[in-house]
Amino acid sequence: MKKIIVAGNWKMNKTYLEAKQFIAQMNQKSSFGTEVILGVPALYSDTLYANNQKENVHIALQNCSDQSEGAFTGEISARMIASLAVKYCIVGHSERRTIYGETDDLVNAKVKQLLDSNVRPIFCLGETLSERELDQTFSIVERQLTLGLQDLSNEDVSNIVIAYEPVWAIGTGITASKEQAEEVHAFTANYLKEKYGSPLASTIPILYGGSCNEKNALELFSQPNIWGGLIGGASLQFEVFENIIDIAEKLNNGR
Ligand code: 13P
C-alpha cells in the first residue's frame, strides 16, 4: 500500500530567519502522520534539523558531491550529510542537469555516494518539452533510470525515492495532467518491477514534481502510481505547503 509523501524543495530561497520561522510554524502544526521531507539550503540544515520537533518531518539536502572527500573546494560530501543525521538528499534535479551540466554518470556517482553513507537519494528525472514533443518521454526516462541507477544492488535500490519532474512543468505553472503524470509513473513503476522484481518495486515511492500545488495535489496524489509530490514554489509559504500536507493526510487516512 502506498503512503503519500509530501516533499518540498526550497531551492535557493529563504534567509536563515525565514527558514527557521517555517520550521517553527511546522512545529506548531497539530499532529499528522504523513511523511514530510524538506529540501533546505545546506547551510541551514543543521539548525533546522535541531529545531524540528516533528518526528515525521525530515530535513533533506538538495545536492551532494560525487566524490567521497578531499580537495574539492565548495563541495559537500554524502558523509558530511550523514554526519548531521540528515537522511535524504535530492540528486539529479533538472536544474542541476541543465544549468550545471550534470550527466547521468555524474548523477549515478552521487547516488552511490549517498547510498554508501546511508542517505536516501531523492532521484529526479524527467523529459524536456522538446523531448516530449518528439515523443521521446519514455526513452528519456528509461535512459535516466538505467544510467542513474546503474550498478546498484537491490538493497541500494530499496532505499531510493524517485521523483518524476517533467522539465516543462517545473516553475512554469503548467502542471502535467493527471493522465500525463500517471502514464510516466506507471512506466517507471513497471521498469522497476521488471528490473528488480515486484516485491521490491512496489516499495519504491515515485513522487511527482512540476507546478504541483494545493489545487492539483488531490487529483495527482489520487493516481495509482503517484506517491506524493516534490514541490518547489508551493513549498515556500508555510500555509500553502500545509494545505498540501493536509490533502495527503486525508488520502493516507482513507478519507
Ligand atoms: P515547482 O513546484 O516550483 O514547479 O518546482 C518543482 C521542482 O523542481 C521540485 O524539485
PDB file of C-alpha atoms and ligand atoms in Angstrom:
ATOM      1  CA  MET A   1       0.000   0.000   0.000  1.00  0.00           C
ATOM      2  CA  LYS A   2       1.450   3.353  -0.981  1.00  0.00           C
ATOM      3  CA  LYS A   3       1.650   6.094   1.607  1.00  0.00           C
ATOM      4  CA  ILE A   4       1.660   9.617   0.224  1.00  0.00           C
ATOM      5  CA  ILE A   5       4.856  11.585   0.907  1.00  0.00           C
ATOM      6  CA  VAL A   6       4.984  15.382   0.718  1.00  0.00           C
ATOM      7  CA  ALA A   7       8.441  16.690  -0.121  1.00  0.00           C
ATOM      8  CA  GLY A   8       9.436  20.324  -0.529  1.00  0.00           C
ATOM      9  CA  ASN A   9      12.383  21.683  -2.455  1.00  0.00           C
ATOM     10  CA  TRP A  10      13.159  25.203  -1.369  1.00  0.00           C
ATOM     11  CA  LYS A  11      15.919  25.531  -3.965  1.00  0.00           C
ATOM     12  CA  MET A  12      17.989  28.740  -3.436  1.00  0.00           C
ATOM     13  CA  ASN A  13      15.310  30.551  -1.435  1.00  0.00           C
ATOM     14  CA  LYS A  14      14.798  31.809   2.115  1.00  0.00           C
ATOM     15  CA  THR A  15      17.065  33.612   4.526  1.00  0.00           C
ATOM     16  CA  TYR A  16      18.175  31.895   7.724  1.00  0.00           C
ATOM     17  CA  LEU A  17      15.414  33.620   9.701  1.00  0.00           C
ATOM     18  CA  GLU A  18      12.716  32.759   7.194  1.00  0.00           C
ATOM     19  CA  ALA A  19      13.810  29.131   7.196  1.00  0.00           C
ATOM     20  CA  LYS A  20      13.718  28.972  10.998  1.00  0.00           C
ATOM     21  CA  GLN A  21      10.274  30.605  11.015  1.00  0.00           C
ATOM     22  CA  PHE A  22       8.965  27.944   8.635  1.00  0.00           C
ATOM     23  CA  ILE A  23      10.166  25.150  10.939  1.00  0.00           C
ATOM     24  CA  ALA A  24       8.668  26.961  13.942  1.00  0.00           C
ATOM     25  CA  GLN A  25       5.310  27.061  12.126  1.00  0.00           C
ATOM     26  CA  MET A  26       5.626  23.384  11.257  1.00  0.00           C
ATOM     27  CA  ASN A  27       6.320  22.593  14.920  1.00  0.00           C
ATOM     28  CA  GLN A  28       3.051  24.359  15.828  1.00  0.00           C
ATOM     29  CA  LYS A  29       1.004  22.288  13.403  1.00  0.00           C
ATOM     30  CA  SER A  30      -1.281  19.778  15.070  1.00  0.00           C
ATOM     31  CA  SER A  31      -0.054  16.245  14.782  1.00  0.00           C
ATOM     32  CA  PHE A  32      -0.135  14.401  11.475  1.00  0.00           C
ATOM     33  CA  GLY A  33       1.155  11.046  10.246  1.00  0.00           C
ATOM     34  CA  THR A  34       2.171  11.916   6.688  1.00  0.00           C
ATOM     35  CA  GLU A  35       5.879  11.773   5.960  1.00  0.00           C
ATOM     36  CA  VAL A  36       7.191  15.226   5.051  1.00  0.00           C
ATOM     37  CA  ILE A  37      10.630  15.908   3.598  1.00  0.00           C
ATOM     38  CA  LEU A  38      12.068  19.403   3.281  1.00  0.00           C
ATOM     39  CA  GLY A  39      14.933  20.058   0.872  1.00  0.00           C
ATOM     40  CA  VAL A  40      16.580  23.058   2.515  1.00  0.00           C
ATOM     41  CA  PRO A  41      19.718  25.110   1.830  1.00  0.00           C
ATOM     42  CA  ALA A  42      22.689  23.068   3.082  1.00  0.00           C
ATOM     43  CA  LEU A  43      23.925  25.980   5.169  1.00  0.00           C
ATOM     44  CA  TYR A  44      20.858  25.869   7.430  1.00  0.00           C
ATOM     45  CA  SER A  45      20.301  22.136   7.547  1.00  0.00           C
ATOM     46  CA  ASP A  46      21.907  21.536  10.937  1.00  0.00           C
ATOM     47  CA  THR A  47      19.953  24.294  12.689  1.00  0.00           C
ATOM     48  CA  LEU A  48      16.709  23.297  11.012  1.00  0.00           C
ATOM     49  CA  TYR A  49      17.320  19.663  11.927  1.00  0.00           C
ATOM     50  CA  ALA A  50      17.920  20.680  15.550  1.00  0.00           C
ATOM     51  CA  ASN A  51      14.866  22.973  15.641  1.00  0.00           C
ATOM     52  CA  ASN A  52      12.493  20.466  14.072  1.00  0.00           C
ATOM     53  CA  GLN A  53      10.262  18.795  16.658  1.00  0.00           C
ATOM     54  CA  LYS A  54       8.160  16.667  14.317  1.00  0.00           C
ATOM     55  CA  GLU A  55       9.228  13.050  14.083  1.00  0.00           C
ATOM     56  CA  ASN A  56       7.830  12.583  10.591  1.00  0.00           C
ATOM     57  CA  VAL A  57       9.346  15.790   9.187  1.00  0.00           C
ATOM     58  CA  HIS A  58      12.748  15.084   7.669  1.00  0.00           C
ATOM     59  CA  ILE A  59      15.356  17.596   6.619  1.00  0.00           C
ATOM     60  CA  ALA A  60      16.961  16.925   3.247  1.00  0.00           C
ATOM     61  CA  LEU A  61      19.776  18.461   1.254  1.00  0.00           C
ATOM     62  CA  GLN A  62      19.389  19.440  -2.392  1.00  0.00           C
ATOM     63  CA  ASN A  63      22.699  18.230  -3.815  1.00  0.00           C
ATOM     64  CA  CYS A  64      25.927  16.479  -2.865  1.00  0.00           C
ATOM     65  CA  SER A  65      29.362  15.775  -4.275  1.00  0.00           C
ATOM     66  CA  ASP A  66      30.147  12.775  -6.452  1.00  0.00           C
ATOM     67  CA  GLN A  67      33.437  12.432  -4.525  1.00  0.00           C
ATOM     68  CA  SER A  68      33.894  10.987  -1.053  1.00  0.00           C
ATOM     69  CA  GLU A  69      36.324  13.525   0.438  1.00  0.00           C
ATOM     70  CA  GLY A  70      39.385  15.641  -0.185  1.00  0.00           C
ATOM     71  CA  ALA A  71      40.395  18.686  -2.204  1.00  0.00           C
ATOM     72  CA  PHE A  72      37.057  19.620  -3.774  1.00  0.00           C
ATOM     73  CA  THR A  73      36.577  23.258  -2.766  1.00  0.00           C
ATOM     74  CA  GLY A  74      32.993  24.198  -2.030  1.00  0.00           C
ATOM     75  CA  GLU A  75      31.609  20.678  -2.258  1.00  0.00           C
ATOM     76  CA  ILE A  76      29.584  18.811   0.353  1.00  0.00           C
ATOM     77  CA  SER A  77      30.074  15.058   0.678  1.00  0.00           C
ATOM     78  CA  ALA A  78      27.463  12.443   1.409  1.00  0.00           C
ATOM     79  CA  ARG A  79      29.457  11.515   4.504  1.00  0.00           C
ATOM     80  CA  MET A  80      29.154  15.092   5.808  1.00  0.00           C
ATOM     81  CA  ILE A  81      25.414  14.964   5.204  1.00  0.00           C
ATOM     82  CA  ALA A  82      25.139  11.664   7.059  1.00  0.00           C
ATOM     83  CA  SER A  83      27.179  13.046   9.949  1.00  0.00           C
ATOM     84  CA  LEU A  84      24.387  15.606  10.543  1.00  0.00           C
ATOM     85  CA  ALA A  85      21.910  12.732  10.768  1.00  0.00           C
ATOM     86  CA  VAL A  86      20.240  14.089   7.607  1.00  0.00           C
ATOM     87  CA  LYS A  87      18.570  11.131   5.925  1.00  0.00           C
ATOM     88  CA  TYR A  88      17.631  12.402   2.452  1.00  0.00           C
ATOM     89  CA  CYS A  89      19.269  14.290  -0.386  1.00  0.00           C
ATOM     90  CA  ILE A  90      17.827  15.390  -3.726  1.00  0.00           C
ATOM     91  CA  VAL A  91      20.005  14.348  -6.630  1.00  0.00           C
ATOM     92  CA  GLY A  92      19.775  14.684 -10.405  1.00  0.00           C
ATOM     93  CA  HIS A  93      17.381  17.618 -10.295  1.00  0.00           C
ATOM     94  CA  SER A  94      16.812  19.031 -13.785  1.00  0.00           C
ATOM     95  CA  GLU A  95      18.209  22.402 -12.705  1.00  0.00           C
ATOM     96  CA  ARG A  96      21.482  20.655 -11.864  1.00  0.00           C
ATOM     97  CA  ARG A  97      21.364  18.634 -15.061  1.00  0.00           C
ATOM     98  CA  THR A  98      20.651  21.600 -17.346  1.00  0.00           C
ATOM     99  CA  ILE A  99      22.234  24.609 -15.613  1.00  0.00           C
ATOM    100  CA  TYR A 100      25.269  22.808 -14.178  1.00  0.00           C
ATOM    101  CA  GLY A 101      25.673  20.189 -16.892  1.00  0.00           C
ATOM    102  CA  GLU A 102      25.282  17.143 -14.651  1.00  0.00           C
ATOM    103  CA  THR A 103      25.341  13.957 -16.710  1.00  0.00           C
ATOM    104  CA  ASP A 104      23.623  10.640 -15.964  1.00  0.00           C
ATOM    105  CA  ASP A 105      27.014   9.208 -14.953  1.00  0.00           C
ATOM    106  CA  LEU A 106      27.681  12.036 -12.516  1.00  0.00           C
ATOM    107  CA  VAL A 107      24.202  11.636 -11.045  1.00  0.00           C
ATOM    108  CA  ASN A 108      24.875   7.900 -10.694  1.00  0.00           C
ATOM    109  CA  ALA A 109      28.129   8.638  -8.818  1.00  0.00           C
ATOM    110  CA  LYS A 110      26.238  10.924  -6.437  1.00  0.00           C
ATOM    111  CA  VAL A 111      23.518   8.328  -5.887  1.00  0.00           C
ATOM    112  CA  LYS A 112      26.230   5.808  -4.963  1.00  0.00           C
ATOM    113  CA  GLN A 113      27.943   8.231  -2.589  1.00  0.00           C
ATOM    114  CA  LEU A 114      24.660   8.850  -0.802  1.00  0.00           C
ATOM    115  CA  LEU A 115      23.754   5.186  -0.509  1.00  0.00           C
ATOM    116  CA  ASP A 116      27.248   4.344   0.781  1.00  0.00           C
ATOM    117  CA  SER A 117      26.614   6.849   3.591  1.00  0.00           C
ATOM    118  CA  ASN A 118      23.070   5.651   4.276  1.00  0.00           C
ATOM    119  CA  VAL A 119      21.477   8.838   2.976  1.00  0.00           C
ATOM    120  CA  ARG A 120      18.382   8.172   0.840  1.00  0.00           C
ATOM    121  CA  PRO A 121      18.643   9.773  -2.608  1.00  0.00           C
ATOM    122  CA  ILE A 122      15.569  11.526  -3.966  1.00  0.00           C
ATOM    123  CA  PHE A 123      16.479  10.739  -7.534  1.00  0.00           C
ATOM    124  CA  CYS A 124      14.930  13.165 -10.039  1.00  0.00           C
ATOM    125  CA  LEU A 125      14.286  12.517 -13.687  1.00  0.00           C
ATOM    126  CA  GLY A 126      12.062  13.844 -16.440  1.00  0.00           C
ATOM    127  CA  GLU A 127      11.934  14.960 -20.048  1.00  0.00           C
ATOM    128  CA  THR A 128      12.184  18.439 -21.546  1.00  0.00           C
ATOM    129  CA  LEU A 129       9.399  19.956 -23.650  1.00  0.00           C
ATOM    130  CA  SER A 130      11.186  19.242 -26.928  1.00  0.00           C
ATOM    131  CA  GLU A 131      11.796  15.636 -25.880  1.00  0.00           C
ATOM    132  CA  ARG A 132       8.089  15.254 -25.114  1.00  0.00           C
ATOM    133  CA  GLU A 133       7.140  16.843 -28.420  1.00  0.00           C
ATOM    134  CA  LEU A 134       9.438  14.393 -30.202  1.00  0.00           C
ATOM    135  CA  ASP A 135       7.665  11.544 -28.411  1.00  0.00           C
ATOM    136  CA  GLN A 136      10.835  10.637 -26.510  1.00  0.00           C
ATOM    137  CA  THR A 137       9.440  10.832 -22.974  1.00  0.00           C
ATOM    138  CA  PHE A 138       9.631   7.121 -22.209  1.00  0.00           C
ATOM    139  CA  SER A 139      13.030   6.611 -23.815  1.00  0.00           C
ATOM    140  CA  ILE A 140      14.487   9.573 -21.884  1.00  0.00           C
ATOM    141  CA  VAL A 141      13.020   8.358 -18.595  1.00  0.00           C
ATOM    142  CA  GLU A 142      14.277   4.842 -19.284  1.00  0.00           C
ATOM    143  CA  ARG A 143      17.782   6.147 -20.044  1.00  0.00           C
ATOM    144  CA  GLN A 144      17.843   8.250 -16.886  1.00  0.00           C
ATOM    145  CA  LEU A 145      16.716   5.257 -14.810  1.00  0.00           C
ATOM    146  CA  THR A 146      19.146   2.836 -16.415  1.00  0.00           C
ATOM    147  CA  LEU A 147      22.195   5.094 -16.178  1.00  0.00           C
ATOM    148  CA  GLY A 148      21.290   6.847 -12.948  1.00  0.00           C
ATOM    149  CA  LEU A 149      20.721   3.586 -11.087  1.00  0.00           C
ATOM    150  CA  GLN A 150      23.438   1.543 -12.761  1.00  0.00           C
ATOM    151  CA  ASP A 151      25.443  -0.931 -10.673  1.00  0.00           C
ATOM    152  CA  LEU A 152      23.198  -0.645  -7.642  1.00  0.00           C
ATOM    153  CA  SER A 153      22.281  -3.658  -5.543  1.00  0.00           C
ATOM    154  CA  ASN A 154      18.651  -4.469  -4.830  1.00  0.00           C
ATOM    155  CA  GLU A 155      19.205  -3.264  -1.286  1.00  0.00           C
ATOM    156  CA  ASP A 156      20.535   0.045  -2.619  1.00  0.00           C
ATOM    157  CA  VAL A 157      17.528   0.471  -4.874  1.00  0.00           C
ATOM    158  CA  SER A 158      15.179  -0.233  -1.982  1.00  0.00           C
ATOM    159  CA  ASN A 159      16.470   2.970  -0.344  1.00  0.00           C
ATOM    160  CA  ILE A 160      15.752   5.262  -3.267  1.00  0.00           C
ATOM    161  CA  VAL A 161      12.903   7.695  -3.698  1.00  0.00           C
ATOM    162  CA  ILE A 162      12.199   8.617  -7.310  1.00  0.00           C
ATOM    163  CA  ALA A 163      10.798  11.967  -8.400  1.00  0.00           C
ATOM    164  CA  TYR A 164       9.369  12.348 -11.890  1.00  0.00           C
ATOM    165  CA  GLU A 165       9.674  16.013 -12.747  1.00  0.00           C
ATOM    166  CA  PRO A 166       8.844  16.899 -16.341  1.00  0.00           C
ATOM    167  CA  VAL A 167      11.179  19.820 -17.024  1.00  0.00           C
ATOM    168  CA  TRP A 168       8.472  21.740 -18.906  1.00  0.00           C
ATOM    169  CA  ALA A 169       6.296  21.737 -15.783  1.00  0.00           C
ATOM    170  CA  ILE A 170       8.920  22.982 -13.316  1.00  0.00           C
ATOM    171  CA  GLY A 171       8.332  26.551 -12.200  1.00  0.00           C
ATOM    172  CA  THR A 172       6.125  27.249 -15.220  1.00  0.00           C
ATOM    173  CA  GLY A 173       2.672  26.950 -13.681  1.00  0.00           C
ATOM    174  CA  ILE A 174       1.970  24.280 -16.309  1.00  0.00           C
ATOM    175  CA  THR A 175       1.296  21.060 -14.432  1.00  0.00           C
ATOM    176  CA  ALA A 176       1.309  17.698 -16.135  1.00  0.00           C
ATOM    177  CA  SER A 177      -2.279  16.471 -16.297  1.00  0.00           C
ATOM    178  CA  LYS A 178      -3.041  13.572 -14.014  1.00  0.00           C
ATOM    179  CA  GLU A 179      -3.103  11.316 -17.084  1.00  0.00           C
ATOM    180  CA  GLN A 180       0.263  12.580 -18.373  1.00  0.00           C
ATOM    181  CA  ALA A 181       1.885  12.165 -14.963  1.00  0.00           C
ATOM    182  CA  GLU A 182       0.303   8.783 -14.188  1.00  0.00           C
ATOM    183  CA  GLU A 183       1.412   7.401 -17.535  1.00  0.00           C
ATOM    184  CA  VAL A 184       5.081   8.131 -16.813  1.00  0.00           C
ATOM    185  CA  HIS A 185       4.759   6.982 -13.192  1.00  0.00           C
ATOM    186  CA  ALA A 186       3.228   3.700 -14.358  1.00  0.00           C
ATOM    187  CA  PHE A 187       6.040   3.317 -16.897  1.00  0.00           C
ATOM    188  CA  THR A 188       8.621   3.930 -14.157  1.00  0.00           C
ATOM    189  CA  ALA A 189       6.927   1.524 -11.749  1.00  0.00           C
ATOM    190  CA  ASN A 190       6.879  -1.105 -14.476  1.00  0.00           C
ATOM    191  CA  TYR A 191      10.560  -0.537 -15.295  1.00  0.00           C
ATOM    192  CA  LEU A 192      11.423  -1.049 -11.628  1.00  0.00           C
ATOM    193  CA  LYS A 193       9.249  -4.148 -11.450  1.00  0.00           C
ATOM    194  CA  GLU A 194      10.903  -5.748 -14.468  1.00  0.00           C
ATOM    195  CA  LYS A 195      14.390  -4.921 -13.267  1.00  0.00           C
ATOM    196  CA  TYR A 196      14.157  -5.535  -9.536  1.00  0.00           C
ATOM    197  CA  GLY A 197      11.053  -7.667  -9.110  1.00  0.00           C
ATOM    198  CA  SER A 198       7.595  -6.846  -7.887  1.00  0.00           C
ATOM    199  CA  PRO A 199       8.050  -7.030  -4.095  1.00  0.00           C
ATOM    200  CA  LEU A 200      10.940  -4.562  -4.153  1.00  0.00           C
ATOM    201  CA  ALA A 201       9.500  -2.276  -6.850  1.00  0.00           C
ATOM    202  CA  SER A 202       6.218  -1.949  -5.008  1.00  0.00           C
ATOM    203  CA  THR A 203       8.031  -0.275  -2.083  1.00  0.00           C
ATOM    204  CA  ILE A 204       9.824   2.448  -4.096  1.00  0.00           C
ATOM    205  CA  PRO A 205       7.996   5.780  -3.843  1.00  0.00           C
ATOM    206  CA  ILE A 206       7.641   7.722  -7.098  1.00  0.00           C
ATOM    207  CA  LEU A 207       6.848  11.386  -6.425  1.00  0.00           C
ATOM    208  CA  TYR A 208       5.576  13.909  -8.950  1.00  0.00           C
ATOM    209  CA  GLY A 209       7.161  17.358  -9.278  1.00  0.00           C
ATOM    210  CA  GLY A 210       6.375  20.281 -11.549  1.00  0.00           C
ATOM    211  CA  SER A 211       3.951  23.065 -10.564  1.00  0.00           C
ATOM    212  CA  CYS A 212       2.333  20.781  -8.004  1.00  0.00           C
ATOM    213  CA  ASN A 213       0.229  22.898  -5.670  1.00  0.00           C
ATOM    214  CA  GLU A 214      -2.740  22.885  -3.300  1.00  0.00           C
ATOM    215  CA  LYS A 215      -5.162  22.972  -6.244  1.00  0.00           C
ATOM    216  CA  ASN A 216      -3.904  19.952  -8.155  1.00  0.00           C
ATOM    217  CA  ALA A 217      -2.373  17.838  -5.356  1.00  0.00           C
ATOM    218  CA  LEU A 218      -5.543  15.855  -4.680  1.00  0.00           C
ATOM    219  CA  GLU A 219      -6.075  14.649  -8.228  1.00  0.00           C
ATOM    220  CA  LEU A 220      -2.376  13.939  -8.758  1.00  0.00           C
ATOM    221  CA  PHE A 221      -1.859  12.094  -5.454  1.00  0.00           C
ATOM    222  CA  SER A 222      -5.006  10.037  -6.123  1.00  0.00           C
ATOM    223  CA  GLN A 223      -3.413   8.363  -9.138  1.00  0.00           C
ATOM    224  CA  PRO A 224      -2.413   4.750  -8.517  1.00  0.00           C
ATOM    225  CA  ASN A 225       1.315   5.218  -9.203  1.00  0.00           C
ATOM    226  CA  ILE A 226       1.798   8.723  -7.796  1.00  0.00           C
ATOM    227  CA  TRP A 227       3.117   8.561  -4.252  1.00  0.00           C
ATOM    228  CA  GLY A 228       3.066  12.271  -3.475  1.00  0.00           C
ATOM    229  CA  GLY A 229       4.887  15.375  -4.588  1.00  0.00           C
ATOM    230  CA  LEU A 230       8.251  17.064  -4.779  1.00  0.00           C
ATOM    231  CA  ILE A 231       7.104  20.630  -4.511  1.00  0.00           C
ATOM    232  CA  GLY A 232       9.090  23.752  -5.365  1.00  0.00           C
ATOM    233  CA  GLY A 233       7.252  27.085  -5.390  1.00  0.00           C
ATOM    234  CA  ALA A 234       4.312  25.844  -3.341  1.00  0.00           C
ATOM    235  CA  SER A 235       6.630  24.646  -0.555  1.00  0.00           C
ATOM    236  CA  LEU A 236       7.942  28.115   0.232  1.00  0.00           C
ATOM    237  CA  GLN A 237       4.936  29.537   2.013  1.00  0.00           C
ATOM    238  CA  PHE A 238       4.047  27.516   5.084  1.00  0.00           C
ATOM    239  CA  GLU A 239       0.262  27.898   4.792  1.00  0.00           C
ATOM    240  CA  VAL A 240       0.265  26.660   1.201  1.00  0.00           C
ATOM    241  CA  PHE A 241       2.559  23.725   1.964  1.00  0.00           C
ATOM    242  CA  GLU A 242       0.448  22.909   4.996  1.00  0.00           C
ATOM    243  CA  ASN A 243      -2.639  22.633   2.787  1.00  0.00           C
ATOM    244  CA  ILE A 244      -0.827  20.092   0.640  1.00  0.00           C
ATOM    245  CA  ILE A 245       0.183  18.096   3.731  1.00  0.00           C
ATOM    246  CA  ASP A 246      -3.465  18.124   4.827  1.00  0.00           C
ATOM    247  CA  ILE A 247      -4.568  16.771   1.436  1.00  0.00           C
ATOM    248  CA  ALA A 248      -2.018  13.950   1.717  1.00  0.00           C
ATOM    249  CA  GLU A 249      -3.021  13.276   5.301  1.00  0.00           C
ATOM    250  CA  LYS A 250      -6.657  12.789   4.271  1.00  0.00           C
ATOM    251  CA  LEU A 251      -5.664  10.402   1.484  1.00  0.00           C
ATOM    252  CA  ASN A 252      -3.351   8.493   3.832  1.00  0.00           C
ATOM    253  CA  ASN A 253      -6.199   8.162   6.304  1.00  0.00           C
ATOM    254  CA  GLY A 254      -8.517   6.869   3.566  1.00  0.00           C
ATOM    255  CA  ARG A 255     -10.692   9.974   3.544  1.00  0.00           C
TER     256      ARG A 255
HETATM  257  P1  13P B   1       7.845  23.861  -8.861  1.00  0.00           P
HETATM  258  O1  13P B   1       6.919  23.170  -7.917  1.00  0.00           O
HETATM  259  O2  13P B   1       8.162  25.261  -8.480  1.00  0.00           O
HETATM  260  O3  13P B   1       7.397  23.707 -10.280  1.00  0.00           O
HETATM  261  O4  13P B   1       9.259  23.074  -8.769  1.00  0.00           O
HETATM  262  C1  13P B   1       9.273  21.709  -8.820  1.00  0.00           C
HETATM  263  C2  13P B   1      10.629  21.225  -8.500  1.00  0.00           C
HETATM  264  O5  13P B   1      11.559  21.476  -9.224  1.00  0.00           O
HETATM  265  C3  13P B   1      10.799  20.464  -7.254  1.00  0.00           C
HETATM  266  O6  13P B   1      12.048  19.868  -7.198  1.00  0.00           O
END
